[in-house]
Short mmCIF file of C-alpha atoms in Angstrom, two decimals:
data_model
loop_
_atom_site.label_atom_id
_atom_site.label_comp_id
_atom_site.label_asym_id
_atom_site.label_seq_id
_atom_site.Cartn_x
_atom_site.Cartn_y
_atom_site.Cartn_z
CA MET A 1 42.52 -3.08 -18.00
CA GLU A 2 41.20 0.29 -16.87
CA ASN A 3 38.86 0.06 -13.93
CA ILE A 4 35.47 1.36 -15.01
CA MET A 5 34.62 2.48 -11.46
CA THR A 6 37.61 4.81 -10.97
CA ASN A 7 35.91 7.88 -12.43
CA THR A 8 32.20 8.47 -11.84
CA ALA A 9 31.40 10.74 -14.82
CA PRO A 10 32.99 8.60 -17.58
CA ASN A 11 31.55 5.53 -15.88
CA ARG A 12 28.05 7.00 -16.09
CA ASN A 13 28.46 7.75 -19.80
CA ARG A 14 29.61 4.20 -20.48
CA LEU A 15 26.72 2.75 -18.51
CA ASP A 16 24.24 4.95 -20.41
CA ALA A 17 25.61 3.75 -23.71
CA PHE A 18 25.64 0.14 -22.53
CA PHE A 19 22.00 0.07 -21.40
CA GLN A 20 20.73 2.06 -24.39
CA GLY A 21 22.14 -0.66 -26.61
CA PHE A 22 19.68 -3.11 -25.06
CA SER A 23 16.64 -0.83 -25.44
CA ASP A 24 14.27 -0.56 -28.37
CA ALA A 25 11.00 1.21 -29.13
CA GLU A 26 8.87 -1.35 -27.30
CA GLU A 27 11.10 -2.45 -24.42
CA GLN A 28 12.85 0.22 -22.37
CA LEU A 29 15.41 -0.31 -19.62
CA ASP A 30 14.88 1.97 -16.63
CA PHE A 31 18.45 2.76 -15.57
CA ALA A 32 19.51 5.17 -12.80
CA MET A 33 22.09 5.43 -10.04
CA ALA A 34 20.76 4.75 -6.54
CA ASP A 35 21.97 8.09 -5.16
CA GLU A 36 19.98 9.91 -7.85
CA GLN A 37 16.78 8.30 -6.62
CA SER A 38 17.53 8.63 -2.90
CA THR A 39 16.17 12.20 -2.85
CA GLU A 40 12.97 11.35 -4.72
CA VAL A 41 9.79 11.90 -2.73
CA LEU A 42 7.52 8.85 -2.54
CA GLU A 43 4.18 9.75 -4.08
CA ILE A 44 1.32 8.58 -1.90
CA ILE A 45 -2.46 8.72 -1.54
CA SER A 46 -3.87 8.69 1.98
CA THR A 47 -5.67 5.57 3.14
CA GLY A 48 -8.37 7.70 4.78
CA SER A 49 -6.95 7.04 8.26
CA ILE A 50 -3.99 9.08 9.52
CA ALA A 51 -3.12 6.34 12.02
CA LEU A 52 -2.97 3.75 9.21
CA ASP A 53 -0.93 6.14 7.03
CA ASP A 54 1.61 6.38 9.83
CA ALA A 55 1.66 2.64 10.56
CA LEU A 56 2.53 1.95 6.91
CA SER A 57 5.64 4.16 7.40
CA SER A 58 5.06 5.63 3.93
CA GLY A 59 2.40 8.17 4.87
CA GLY A 60 -0.26 6.44 2.77
CA LEU A 61 -0.71 4.21 -0.28
CA PRO A 62 2.43 4.41 -2.46
CA ARG A 63 1.89 4.97 -6.16
CA GLY A 64 3.05 2.23 -8.50
CA ARG A 65 2.85 -0.53 -5.88
CA LEU A 66 0.66 -3.52 -4.99
CA ILE A 67 -1.04 -3.30 -1.58
CA GLN A 68 -3.18 -6.01 -0.03
CA TYR A 69 -6.11 -5.46 2.34
CA TYR A 70 -7.30 -8.74 3.83
CA GLY A 71 -9.33 -9.91 6.78
CA ALA A 72 -12.53 -11.66 7.84
CA ALA A 73 -15.96 -10.69 6.52
CA GLY A 74 -17.07 -7.34 7.92
CA SER A 75 -13.58 -6.28 9.02
CA GLY A 76 -13.61 -3.01 7.06
CA LYS A 77 -11.58 -3.91 3.95
CA SER A 78 -14.03 -2.55 1.37
CA LEU A 79 -14.86 0.46 3.54
CA LEU A 80 -11.19 1.49 3.76
CA ALA A 81 -10.83 0.93 0.01
CA MET A 82 -13.75 3.31 -0.61
CA LEU A 83 -12.16 5.88 1.70
CA ALA A 84 -8.99 5.57 -0.39
CA ILE A 85 -11.10 6.44 -3.45
CA LYS A 86 -12.33 9.56 -1.64
CA GLU A 87 -8.74 10.59 -0.88
CA ALA A 88 -7.63 9.85 -4.46
CA GLN A 89 -10.42 12.07 -5.81
CA ALA A 90 -9.34 14.87 -3.47
CA THR A 91 -5.74 14.78 -4.77
CA ASP A 92 -6.85 15.27 -8.40
CA PRO A 93 -10.34 16.70 -9.14
CA THR A 94 -10.22 15.40 -12.74
CA SER A 95 -9.09 11.86 -11.94
CA GLN A 96 -11.06 8.62 -12.11
CA GLN A 97 -10.81 5.42 -10.10
CA VAL A 98 -11.42 1.80 -11.08
CA TRP A 99 -13.31 -0.67 -8.89
CA ILE A 100 -13.05 -4.24 -10.23
CA ASP A 101 -16.11 -5.83 -8.66
CA ALA A 102 -15.32 -9.55 -8.87
CA GLU A 103 -17.72 -10.17 -5.97
CA GLN A 104 -20.52 -8.28 -7.81
CA THR A 105 -21.44 -6.49 -4.56
CA PHE A 106 -20.35 -2.86 -5.03
CA ASP A 107 -23.03 -0.41 -3.82
CA PRO A 108 -22.73 3.09 -5.39
CA LYS A 109 -25.15 4.55 -2.82
CA TRP A 110 -22.89 3.47 0.04
CA ALA A 111 -19.86 4.95 -1.71
CA LYS A 112 -21.75 8.21 -2.16
CA THR A 113 -22.70 8.22 1.53
CA LEU A 114 -19.00 7.90 2.43
CA GLY A 115 -18.24 11.04 0.41
CA CYS A 116 -17.10 9.56 -2.92
CA ASP A 117 -18.01 11.19 -6.24
CA ILE A 118 -19.58 8.14 -7.88
CA SER A 119 -19.65 9.84 -11.30
CA ARG A 120 -15.86 9.36 -11.39
CA ILE A 121 -15.77 5.69 -10.31
CA ILE A 122 -15.46 3.09 -13.10
CA ILE A 123 -17.09 -0.18 -12.03
CA ILE A 124 -16.02 -3.35 -13.86
CA ARG A 125 -18.39 -6.29 -13.38
CA GLY A 126 -19.49 -9.53 -14.99
CA ASP A 127 -17.14 -12.05 -16.62
CA MET A 128 -14.54 -9.33 -17.19
CA ALA A 129 -14.14 -8.95 -13.40
CA ALA A 130 -14.67 -12.55 -12.26
CA ASN A 131 -12.79 -14.51 -14.94
CA GLY A 132 -9.08 -14.38 -14.15
CA ARG A 133 -7.87 -14.70 -17.73
CA LEU A 134 -10.21 -12.01 -19.08
CA LEU A 135 -9.53 -9.72 -16.14
CA PHE A 136 -5.75 -9.70 -16.46
CA GLU A 137 -5.90 -9.48 -20.25
CA MET A 138 -8.04 -6.36 -19.80
CA LEU A 139 -5.47 -4.94 -17.36
CA LEU A 140 -2.29 -5.98 -19.18
CA GLY A 141 -3.37 -6.22 -22.83
CA THR A 142 -3.10 -9.03 -25.37
CA PRO A 143 0.38 -10.07 -26.60
CA LYS A 144 1.16 -9.93 -30.32
CA GLU A 145 2.39 -13.10 -32.02
CA ASP A 146 4.76 -13.01 -34.98
CA ALA A 147 3.20 -14.89 -37.91
CA LYS A 148 6.49 -16.51 -38.98
CA THR A 149 8.38 -17.20 -35.76
CA HIS A 150 5.33 -17.35 -33.44
CA ALA A 151 7.35 -15.34 -30.93
CA LEU A 152 5.45 -12.98 -28.65
CA LYS A 153 6.61 -9.37 -28.87
CA GLY A 154 4.59 -6.25 -28.25
CA LYS A 155 0.82 -6.17 -27.91
CA SER A 156 -2.00 -6.60 -30.39
CA LYS A 157 -4.39 -4.87 -27.97
CA ASP A 158 -3.46 -2.41 -25.23
CA GLY A 159 -4.61 -3.03 -21.69
CA LEU A 160 -5.96 -0.59 -19.12
CA PHE A 161 -2.53 0.13 -17.68
CA ASP A 162 -1.17 0.86 -21.17
CA LYS A 163 -3.88 3.50 -21.58
CA ILE A 164 -2.94 5.02 -18.22
CA ILE A 165 0.77 5.03 -19.15
CA ASN A 166 0.02 6.71 -22.49
CA GLY A 167 -2.04 9.38 -20.76
CA GLU A 168 -5.32 8.43 -22.46
CA PHE A 169 -7.01 7.74 -19.11
CA ASN A 170 -6.48 9.85 -15.98
CA ILE A 171 -6.87 7.01 -13.47
CA ASN A 172 -5.02 7.31 -10.16
CA LEU A 173 -6.29 4.26 -8.21
CA VAL A 174 -7.27 0.68 -9.08
CA ILE A 175 -9.02 -1.66 -6.61
CA LEU A 176 -9.73 -5.38 -7.03
CA ASP A 177 -12.57 -6.66 -4.81
CA SER A 178 -11.63 -9.37 -4.30
CA LEU A 179 -8.88 -11.79 -5.29
CA GLY A 180 -10.73 -14.65 -3.59
CA ALA A 181 -13.67 -14.15 -5.98
CA VAL A 182 -11.59 -14.31 -9.17
CA VAL A 183 -11.94 -17.59 -11.08
CA PRO A 184 -8.48 -18.84 -12.19
CA PRO A 185 -7.93 -20.55 -15.57
CA GLY A 186 -8.75 -24.24 -15.31
CA GLU A 187 -11.56 -23.69 -12.86
CA ASP A 188 -13.72 -21.71 -15.30
CA THR A 189 -14.04 -24.72 -17.65
CA ALA A 190 -14.20 -27.40 -14.94
CA ALA A 191 -17.36 -29.01 -13.63
CA VAL A 192 -19.08 -27.31 -10.70
CA GLY A 193 -17.50 -28.43 -7.43
CA LYS A 194 -14.44 -30.00 -9.06
CA MET A 195 -11.30 -29.12 -7.11
CA GLY A 196 -8.00 -28.10 -8.67
CA MET A 197 -4.63 -28.08 -6.95
CA SER A 198 -3.31 -24.52 -6.36
CA LEU A 199 -4.88 -23.09 -9.51
CA MET A 200 -4.88 -19.50 -8.25
CA ALA A 201 -1.32 -19.70 -6.90
CA ARG A 202 0.04 -21.07 -10.17
CA PHE A 203 -1.90 -18.48 -12.17
CA LEU A 204 -0.66 -15.56 -10.07
CA SER A 205 2.97 -16.71 -10.01
CA THR A 206 3.22 -15.91 -13.73
CA THR A 207 0.69 -13.08 -13.98
CA LEU A 208 2.15 -10.95 -11.18
CA ARG A 209 5.52 -10.79 -12.92
CA LYS A 210 3.85 -8.75 -15.64
CA LEU A 211 1.35 -6.96 -13.42
CA SER A 212 3.89 -5.50 -10.97
CA LEU A 213 5.86 -3.92 -13.84
CA GLU A 214 2.76 -2.42 -15.47
CA VAL A 215 1.52 -1.01 -12.16
CA LYS A 216 4.92 0.61 -11.63
CA LYS A 217 4.89 2.18 -15.10
CA ALA A 218 1.31 3.43 -14.66
CA ASN A 219 2.28 4.93 -11.26
CA VAL A 220 -1.02 4.09 -9.59
CA PRO A 221 -1.65 2.23 -6.31
CA PHE A 222 -3.30 -1.15 -6.87
CA ILE A 223 -5.27 -2.30 -3.82
CA ILE A 224 -6.04 -6.02 -3.79
CA ILE A 225 -8.76 -6.99 -1.32
CA ASN A 226 -8.51 -10.59 -0.18
CA HIS A 227 -10.25 -13.08 2.11
CA LYS A 228 -8.93 -14.39 5.38
CA LYS A 229 -8.72 -18.20 5.45
CA ASP A 230 -8.01 -20.53 8.33
CA ASN A 231 -4.63 -22.24 8.20
CA MET A 232 -5.32 -25.95 8.61
CA SER A 233 -1.70 -26.66 9.55
CA GLN A 234 -0.79 -26.76 13.22
CA TYR A 235 2.37 -24.79 12.42
CA GLY A 236 2.78 -21.08 11.63
CA ALA A 237 0.05 -18.43 11.71
CA ASP A 238 -3.56 -19.42 12.39
CA HIS A 239 -4.77 -17.74 9.20
CA THR A 240 -3.71 -17.20 5.59
CA TYR A 241 -5.16 -15.84 2.30
CA SER A 242 -5.65 -16.74 -1.36
CA GLY A 243 -2.75 -16.43 -3.77
CA GLY A 244 -0.03 -18.76 -2.53
CA ASN A 245 3.48 -18.08 -1.27
CA VAL A 246 4.80 -16.27 -4.35
CA TYR A 247 1.97 -13.72 -4.30
CA SER A 248 3.09 -12.10 -1.03
CA HIS A 249 6.56 -11.36 -2.46
CA PHE A 250 5.08 -8.88 -4.95
CA LEU A 251 3.26 -6.88 -2.26
CA SER A 252 4.82 -3.63 -1.04
CA ALA A 253 2.41 -3.58 1.90
CA ASN A 254 0.18 -6.23 3.44
CA VAL A 255 -2.51 -5.04 5.86
CA TYR A 256 -4.62 -7.37 8.00
CA PHE A 257 -7.92 -5.88 9.25
CA GLU A 258 -10.00 -7.09 12.14
CA SER A 259 -12.93 -5.56 13.97
CA VAL A 260 -12.62 -4.80 17.68
CA ASN A 261 -15.82 -6.25 19.12
CA ARG A 262 -15.43 -5.25 22.75
CA LYS A 263 -18.79 -4.22 24.19
CA ASP A 264 -17.41 -0.92 25.47
CA ALA A 265 -15.90 -0.13 22.06
CA GLN A 266 -19.08 -0.34 19.96
CA ILE A 267 -20.46 2.82 18.35
CA LEU A 268 -24.24 3.03 18.95
CA ASP A 269 -26.95 5.45 17.85
CA GLU A 270 -29.65 6.92 20.10
CA LYS A 271 -31.66 3.68 19.80
CA GLU A 272 -28.58 1.65 20.78
CA ASN A 273 -28.23 0.12 17.31
CA LYS A 274 -24.66 -0.58 16.25
CA VAL A 275 -23.60 1.96 13.60
CA GLY A 276 -19.84 1.45 13.75
CA HIS A 277 -16.92 -0.08 15.58
CA PRO A 278 -13.18 0.31 16.03
CA LEU A 279 -10.92 -1.46 13.54
CA ARG A 280 -7.47 -2.81 14.21
CA ALA A 281 -5.02 -2.85 11.31
CA THR A 282 -1.85 -4.91 11.50
CA ILE A 283 0.90 -4.12 9.00
CA GLU A 284 2.19 -7.62 8.27
CA LYS A 285 4.60 -6.39 5.61
CA SER A 286 5.92 -2.99 4.59
CA LYS A 287 8.79 -2.07 2.29
CA PHE A 288 8.92 1.44 3.75
CA GLY A 289 9.64 0.84 7.42
CA PRO A 290 9.65 -1.68 10.27
CA TRP A 291 6.85 -4.17 10.71
CA PRO A 292 4.69 -5.61 12.15
CA ARG A 293 2.98 -2.48 13.45
CA LYS A 294 -0.58 -2.04 14.71
CA CYS A 295 -3.05 0.83 14.87
CA GLU A 296 -6.70 1.28 15.81
CA PHE A 297 -9.27 3.75 14.55
CA LYS A 298 -13.04 4.13 14.72
CA VAL A 299 -15.26 3.81 11.65
CA HIS A 300 -18.91 4.73 11.19
CA PHE A 301 -20.69 2.61 8.59
CA GLY A 302 -22.10 5.73 6.92
CA LYS A 303 -19.30 8.23 7.50
CA GLY A 304 -15.98 6.39 7.43
CA VAL A 305 -13.22 7.20 9.93
CA ILE A 306 -14.76 9.46 12.58
CA ASP A 307 -11.91 9.95 15.05
CA ARG A 308 -9.48 11.80 12.76
CA HIS A 309 -8.89 14.45 15.44
CA GLU A 310 -8.05 11.74 18.00
CA GLU A 311 -5.59 10.14 15.55
CA ILE A 312 -3.85 13.49 15.03
CA ALA A 313 -3.71 14.20 18.77
CA GLN A 314 -2.17 10.82 19.59
CA LEU A 315 0.43 10.98 16.81
CA ALA A 316 1.37 14.56 17.74
CA LEU A 317 2.00 13.25 21.25
CA ASP A 318 3.91 10.18 20.04
CA TYR A 319 6.29 12.29 17.92
CA ASN A 320 6.81 14.86 20.74
CA ILE A 321 5.27 17.65 18.69
CA VAL A 322 3.10 18.40 21.72
CA THR A 323 4.55 18.57 25.22
CA LYS A 324 2.95 17.43 28.48
CA PRO A 325 3.76 19.87 31.31
CA THR A 326 1.64 17.75 33.65
CA ALA A 327 0.03 14.32 33.55
CA VAL A 328 -3.27 15.69 32.18
CA SER A 329 -2.26 18.83 30.23
CA TYR A 330 -1.01 19.33 26.67
CA GLU A 331 0.90 22.33 25.32
CA TYR A 332 1.77 23.55 21.84
CA ASN A 333 3.18 26.95 20.86
CA GLY A 334 2.17 28.51 24.16
CA THR A 335 -1.40 27.18 24.07
CA LYS A 336 -2.38 24.76 26.81
CA TRP A 337 -5.28 22.29 26.99
CA VAL A 338 -6.27 20.39 30.11
CA GLY A 339 -7.40 16.85 29.29
CA MET A 340 -7.26 14.86 26.06
CA PRO A 341 -10.95 15.57 25.18
CA LYS A 342 -10.31 19.34 25.10
CA PHE A 343 -7.13 18.86 23.07
CA CYS A 344 -9.00 16.68 20.54
CA ALA A 345 -11.87 19.16 20.38
CA ALA A 346 -9.43 21.98 19.59
CA ILE A 347 -8.01 19.98 16.66
CA GLU A 348 -11.50 19.06 15.43
CA ASN A 349 -12.67 22.69 15.46
CA ASP A 350 -9.50 24.24 13.99
CA GLU A 351 -8.68 22.92 10.51
CA LYS A 352 -5.55 25.07 10.30
CA LEU A 353 -4.19 23.55 13.51
CA ALA A 354 -5.05 20.04 12.30
CA ASN A 355 -3.21 20.54 8.98
CA GLU A 356 -0.22 22.00 10.83
CA PHE A 357 -0.03 18.88 12.99
CA ILE A 358 -0.39 16.58 9.95
CA THR A 359 2.53 18.33 8.21
CA LYS A 360 4.73 18.08 11.30
CA ILE A 361 3.78 14.42 11.86
CA ALA A 362 4.84 13.57 8.28
CA ALA A 363 8.17 15.39 8.73
CA ALA A 364 8.80 13.71 12.10
CA ARG A 365 8.05 10.28 10.63
CA GLU A 366 10.55 10.86 7.79
CA ASN A 367 13.26 12.06 10.18
CA LYS A 368 12.61 9.11 12.49
CA TRP A 369 13.45 6.52 9.81
CA ILE A 370 16.47 8.53 8.65
CA LYS A 371 17.83 8.46 12.23
CA VAL A 372 17.08 4.74 12.50
CA GLU A 373 18.96 4.11 9.23
CA GLU A 374 21.95 6.21 10.35
CA SER A 375 22.13 4.48 13.75
CA THR A 376 21.90 1.07 12.06
CA VAL A 377 24.79 1.91 9.71
CA GLU A 378 26.82 3.17 12.65
CA ALA A 379 26.13 0.01 14.67
CA VAL A 380 27.10 -2.24 11.74
CA SER A 381 30.31 -0.24 11.23
CA LYS A 382 31.26 -0.77 14.88
CA VAL A 383 30.66 -4.52 14.60
CA VAL A 384 32.79 -4.69 11.44
CA GLU A 385 35.62 -2.79 13.16
CA LYS A 386 35.49 -5.17 16.14
CA LEU A 387 35.63 -8.19 13.82
CA LYS A 388 38.62 -6.71 11.98
CA LYS A 389 40.47 -6.09 15.25
CA ALA A 390 39.68 -9.60 16.49
CA ASP A 391 40.87 -11.09 13.21
CA LYS A 392 44.05 -8.99 13.33
CA ASN A 393 44.81 -10.04 16.91
CA LYS A 394 44.21 -13.67 16.00
CA ASN A 395 46.68 -13.48 13.11
CA GLU A 396 49.30 -11.83 15.34
CA VAL A 397 48.98 -14.63 17.90
CA VAL A 398 49.41 -17.28 15.22
#
């Protein structure tokens, strides 16, 4: 029998024909060779913090993926989600964003204060946001049942993601606030206070199989805000979140937020009232680079991230874009600054310089992971060669 892998071009034609035979008008198979997609640029939307963008290893929120923000109350989850809306609006002036307000607590005035155009934010509230069955039917659509066979094929009503895929809605970001406030099926009809075993986990284990595919087709980031919960077991991490074990497998990035409450780190106004604080984000999972990774940035409750220039300065130093001739001086393209405050001030006052650094930071981050990948392949190849030699020597002895 002829080996199908001996010639690449004929092989590709045969594979195309093979997969097209399994496609129809409603169900398409997305087939491509890995090397064809290796040069594709990952589409992203900034998180609103350059330090967090870098810690994710992707440069921001990847389109077509599920991302979780979770943490304790007041840890900055919703604030960072609103800043993501601001960034999404900046990438496309005609786009809209969806905020699914399951907690019924979204404040448009606060979003406007942070710089969001609230006329472009679609807020979904009420039973549609809080009831799990209604919510995911709205997102995914209603399946169509054949009258004779009762088989489910196609949809009798399109969902929100179908409208985005068809180009009817120009939506480039969807946020669920929060998963912990969604009522799973079985709990909505139960008596108040009646407990059910793993209702949310069982509901999500089936729903996410459909949701992850639709999010990918729609090519929009889906941020899921979640609650931090104490882990009652004496083993493993001291905290967990709603959704169960299967839920985390569908996430492309999982970010844990916590506020840094050191007294010297608080941001105070002239009357010494607290108006902000530093946040620490821990990347507990990322499909774009190594993890866990941590970063810190300062947020003002009415302005968002306020130390953007400091983030740029530190990352430019980390990636050796800026040199340090002495312990306290910084140099770039012949310009020298003495002291970190002066270097940060120069970035803050020169938008062109800031954008130049951001571009070089993104390029350096990409090259860094390429080098890591190449060195890993080289190291594995050396180990394989050693094992082959050892095996050969063993056979010769025998």
